[in-house]
XYZ file of C-alpha atoms in Angstrom:
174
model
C -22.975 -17.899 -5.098
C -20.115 -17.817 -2.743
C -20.476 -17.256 0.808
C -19.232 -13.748 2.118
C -16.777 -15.523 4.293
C -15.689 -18.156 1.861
C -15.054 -15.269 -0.354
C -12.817 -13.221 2.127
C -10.876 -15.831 3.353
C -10.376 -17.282 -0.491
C -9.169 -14.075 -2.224
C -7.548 -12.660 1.032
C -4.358 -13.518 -0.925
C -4.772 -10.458 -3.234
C -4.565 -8.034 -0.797
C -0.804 -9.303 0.358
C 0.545 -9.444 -3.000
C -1.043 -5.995 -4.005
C 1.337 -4.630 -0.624
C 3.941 -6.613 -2.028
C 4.199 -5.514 -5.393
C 3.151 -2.278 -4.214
C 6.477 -2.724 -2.071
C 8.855 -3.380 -5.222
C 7.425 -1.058 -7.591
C 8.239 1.724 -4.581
C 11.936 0.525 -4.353
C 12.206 -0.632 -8.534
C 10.004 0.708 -11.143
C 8.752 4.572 -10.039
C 8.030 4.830 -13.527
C 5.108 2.336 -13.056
C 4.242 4.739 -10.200
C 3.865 7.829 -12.278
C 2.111 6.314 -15.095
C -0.891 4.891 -12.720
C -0.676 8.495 -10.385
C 0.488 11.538 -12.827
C -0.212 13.756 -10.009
C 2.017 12.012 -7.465
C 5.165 13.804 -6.583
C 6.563 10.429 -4.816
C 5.698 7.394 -3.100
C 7.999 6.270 -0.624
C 7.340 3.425 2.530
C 6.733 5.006 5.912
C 7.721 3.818 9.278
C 6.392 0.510 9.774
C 6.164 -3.069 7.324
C 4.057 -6.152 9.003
C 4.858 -9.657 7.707
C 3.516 -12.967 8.051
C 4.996 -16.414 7.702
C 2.602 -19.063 8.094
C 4.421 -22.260 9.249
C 1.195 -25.393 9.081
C -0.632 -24.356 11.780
C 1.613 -21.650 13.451
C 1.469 -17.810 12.213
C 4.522 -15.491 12.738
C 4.622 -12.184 12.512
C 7.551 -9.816 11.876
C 7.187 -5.991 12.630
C 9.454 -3.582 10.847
C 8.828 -0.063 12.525
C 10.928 3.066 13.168
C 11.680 6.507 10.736
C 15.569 4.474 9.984
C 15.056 1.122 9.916
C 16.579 -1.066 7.497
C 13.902 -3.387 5.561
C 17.020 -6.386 5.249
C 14.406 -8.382 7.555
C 11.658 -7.746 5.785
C 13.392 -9.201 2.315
C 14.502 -12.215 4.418
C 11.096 -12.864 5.474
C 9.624 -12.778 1.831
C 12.330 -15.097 0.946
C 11.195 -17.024 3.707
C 7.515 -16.822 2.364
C 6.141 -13.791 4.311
C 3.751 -12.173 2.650
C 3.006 -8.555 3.506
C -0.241 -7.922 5.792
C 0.416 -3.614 6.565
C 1.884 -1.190 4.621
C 2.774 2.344 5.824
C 3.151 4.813 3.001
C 4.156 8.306 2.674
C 2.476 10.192 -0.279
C 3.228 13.304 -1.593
C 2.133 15.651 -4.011
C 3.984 18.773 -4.413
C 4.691 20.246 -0.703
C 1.558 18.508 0.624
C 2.116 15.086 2.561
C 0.432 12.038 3.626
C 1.034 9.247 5.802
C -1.495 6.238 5.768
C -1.383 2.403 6.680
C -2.750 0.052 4.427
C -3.854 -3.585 5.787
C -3.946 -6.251 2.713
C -6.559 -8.330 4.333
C -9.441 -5.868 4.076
C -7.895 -2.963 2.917
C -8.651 -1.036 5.967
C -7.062 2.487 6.340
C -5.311 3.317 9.385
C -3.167 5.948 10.757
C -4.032 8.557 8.187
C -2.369 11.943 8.480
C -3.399 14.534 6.221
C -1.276 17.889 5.315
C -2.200 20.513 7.495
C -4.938 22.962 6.886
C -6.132 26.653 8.167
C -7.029 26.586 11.096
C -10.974 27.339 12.022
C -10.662 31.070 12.929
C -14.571 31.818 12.882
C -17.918 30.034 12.317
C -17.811 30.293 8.685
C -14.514 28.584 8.245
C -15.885 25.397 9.686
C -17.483 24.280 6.773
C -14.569 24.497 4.606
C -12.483 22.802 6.935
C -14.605 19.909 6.858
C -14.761 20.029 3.094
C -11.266 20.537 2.595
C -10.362 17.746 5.019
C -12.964 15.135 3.569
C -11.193 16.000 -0.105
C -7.526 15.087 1.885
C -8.626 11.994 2.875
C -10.304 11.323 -0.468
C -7.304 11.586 -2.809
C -5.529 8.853 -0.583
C -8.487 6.758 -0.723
C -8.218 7.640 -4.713
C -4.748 6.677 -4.536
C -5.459 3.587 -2.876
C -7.728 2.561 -5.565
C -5.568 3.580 -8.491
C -2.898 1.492 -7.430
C -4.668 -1.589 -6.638
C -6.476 -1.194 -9.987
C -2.867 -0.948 -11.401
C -2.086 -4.241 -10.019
C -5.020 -6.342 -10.812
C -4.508 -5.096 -14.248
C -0.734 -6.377 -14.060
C -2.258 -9.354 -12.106
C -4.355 -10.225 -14.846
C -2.600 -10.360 -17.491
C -0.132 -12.475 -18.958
C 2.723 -9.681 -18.266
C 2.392 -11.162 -14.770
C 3.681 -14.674 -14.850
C 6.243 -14.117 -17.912
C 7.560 -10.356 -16.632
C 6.259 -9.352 -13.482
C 6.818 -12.247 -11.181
C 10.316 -13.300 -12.592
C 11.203 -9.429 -11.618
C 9.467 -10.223 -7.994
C 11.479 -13.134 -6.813
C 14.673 -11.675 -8.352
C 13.967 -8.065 -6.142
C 13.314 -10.678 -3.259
C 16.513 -12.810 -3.305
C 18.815 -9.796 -4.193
């Protein structure tokens, strides 16, 4: 049996090509988008994309961040061979919107805004605040899930290495 640590550090990979992929099917195939998330109105990459190039021993890092900026560096880093570490997303569904940062090392949610609620007027409404805000943070989660399932299942197959990745590199060196 593998060591936890063994384990993290030998399938950490995963997690940066998930935000990867997950980054081209956004900009390529929202087709692929629909069919694993019916519900989703769109899926769309927020303000912020965080790279890494590891050089031998030497790790560099390339931020992307701002409402406007252009993701040119963050294709010429992949061509380098970045590999995504954070993703920020913007989710929506109808009207309602969320905003969420996904880390590919340990899948770690960050920066999670929900769409806004009622507001607690009296003592009763507190309880359905809480419920109605622990159900906003569980259909990103949901999300979250869905869409890595959706690229294991891509990862694992033989799709990947014959379709998938030849679409990758060619996205990449556009």
């Amino acid at each position: 049996m593998l060591d936890i640590a063994v384990a993290y550090n030998r399938y950490a990979f995963l997690g940066y090509e998930f935000l990867t992929w997950l980054w081209f099917v956004v900009e390529k195939d929202r087709d692929l988008l629909t069919a694993i998330e019916p519900e989703m109105t769109t899926l769309a990459l927020g303000n912020r994309v965080v790279l890494e190039n590891r050089i031998q021993e030497a790790v560099e890092s390339i931020t992307i961040k701002g409402d406007d900026a252009g993701l040119e560096e963050g294709l010429l880093a992949l061509r380098k061979g970045a590999v995504v570490t954070e993703l920020n997303l913007v989710y929506r569904i109808g009207e309602q919107e969320w905003r969420v940062t996904v880390k590919g090392e340990s899948f770690n949610i960050s920066n999670l805004k929900t769409p806004e609620i009622g507001a607690i007027e009296t003592r009763d409404d507190i309880e359905g605040f809480l419920l109605e805000k622990v159900y906003l943070y569980e259909k990103v989660v949901r999300l979250i899930d869905k869409l890595y399932a959706g690229f294991l299942r891509y990862r694992l197959s033989a799709d990947w290495n014959e379709r998938v990745l030849p679409l990758l590199k060619q996205w990449i060196h556009e």
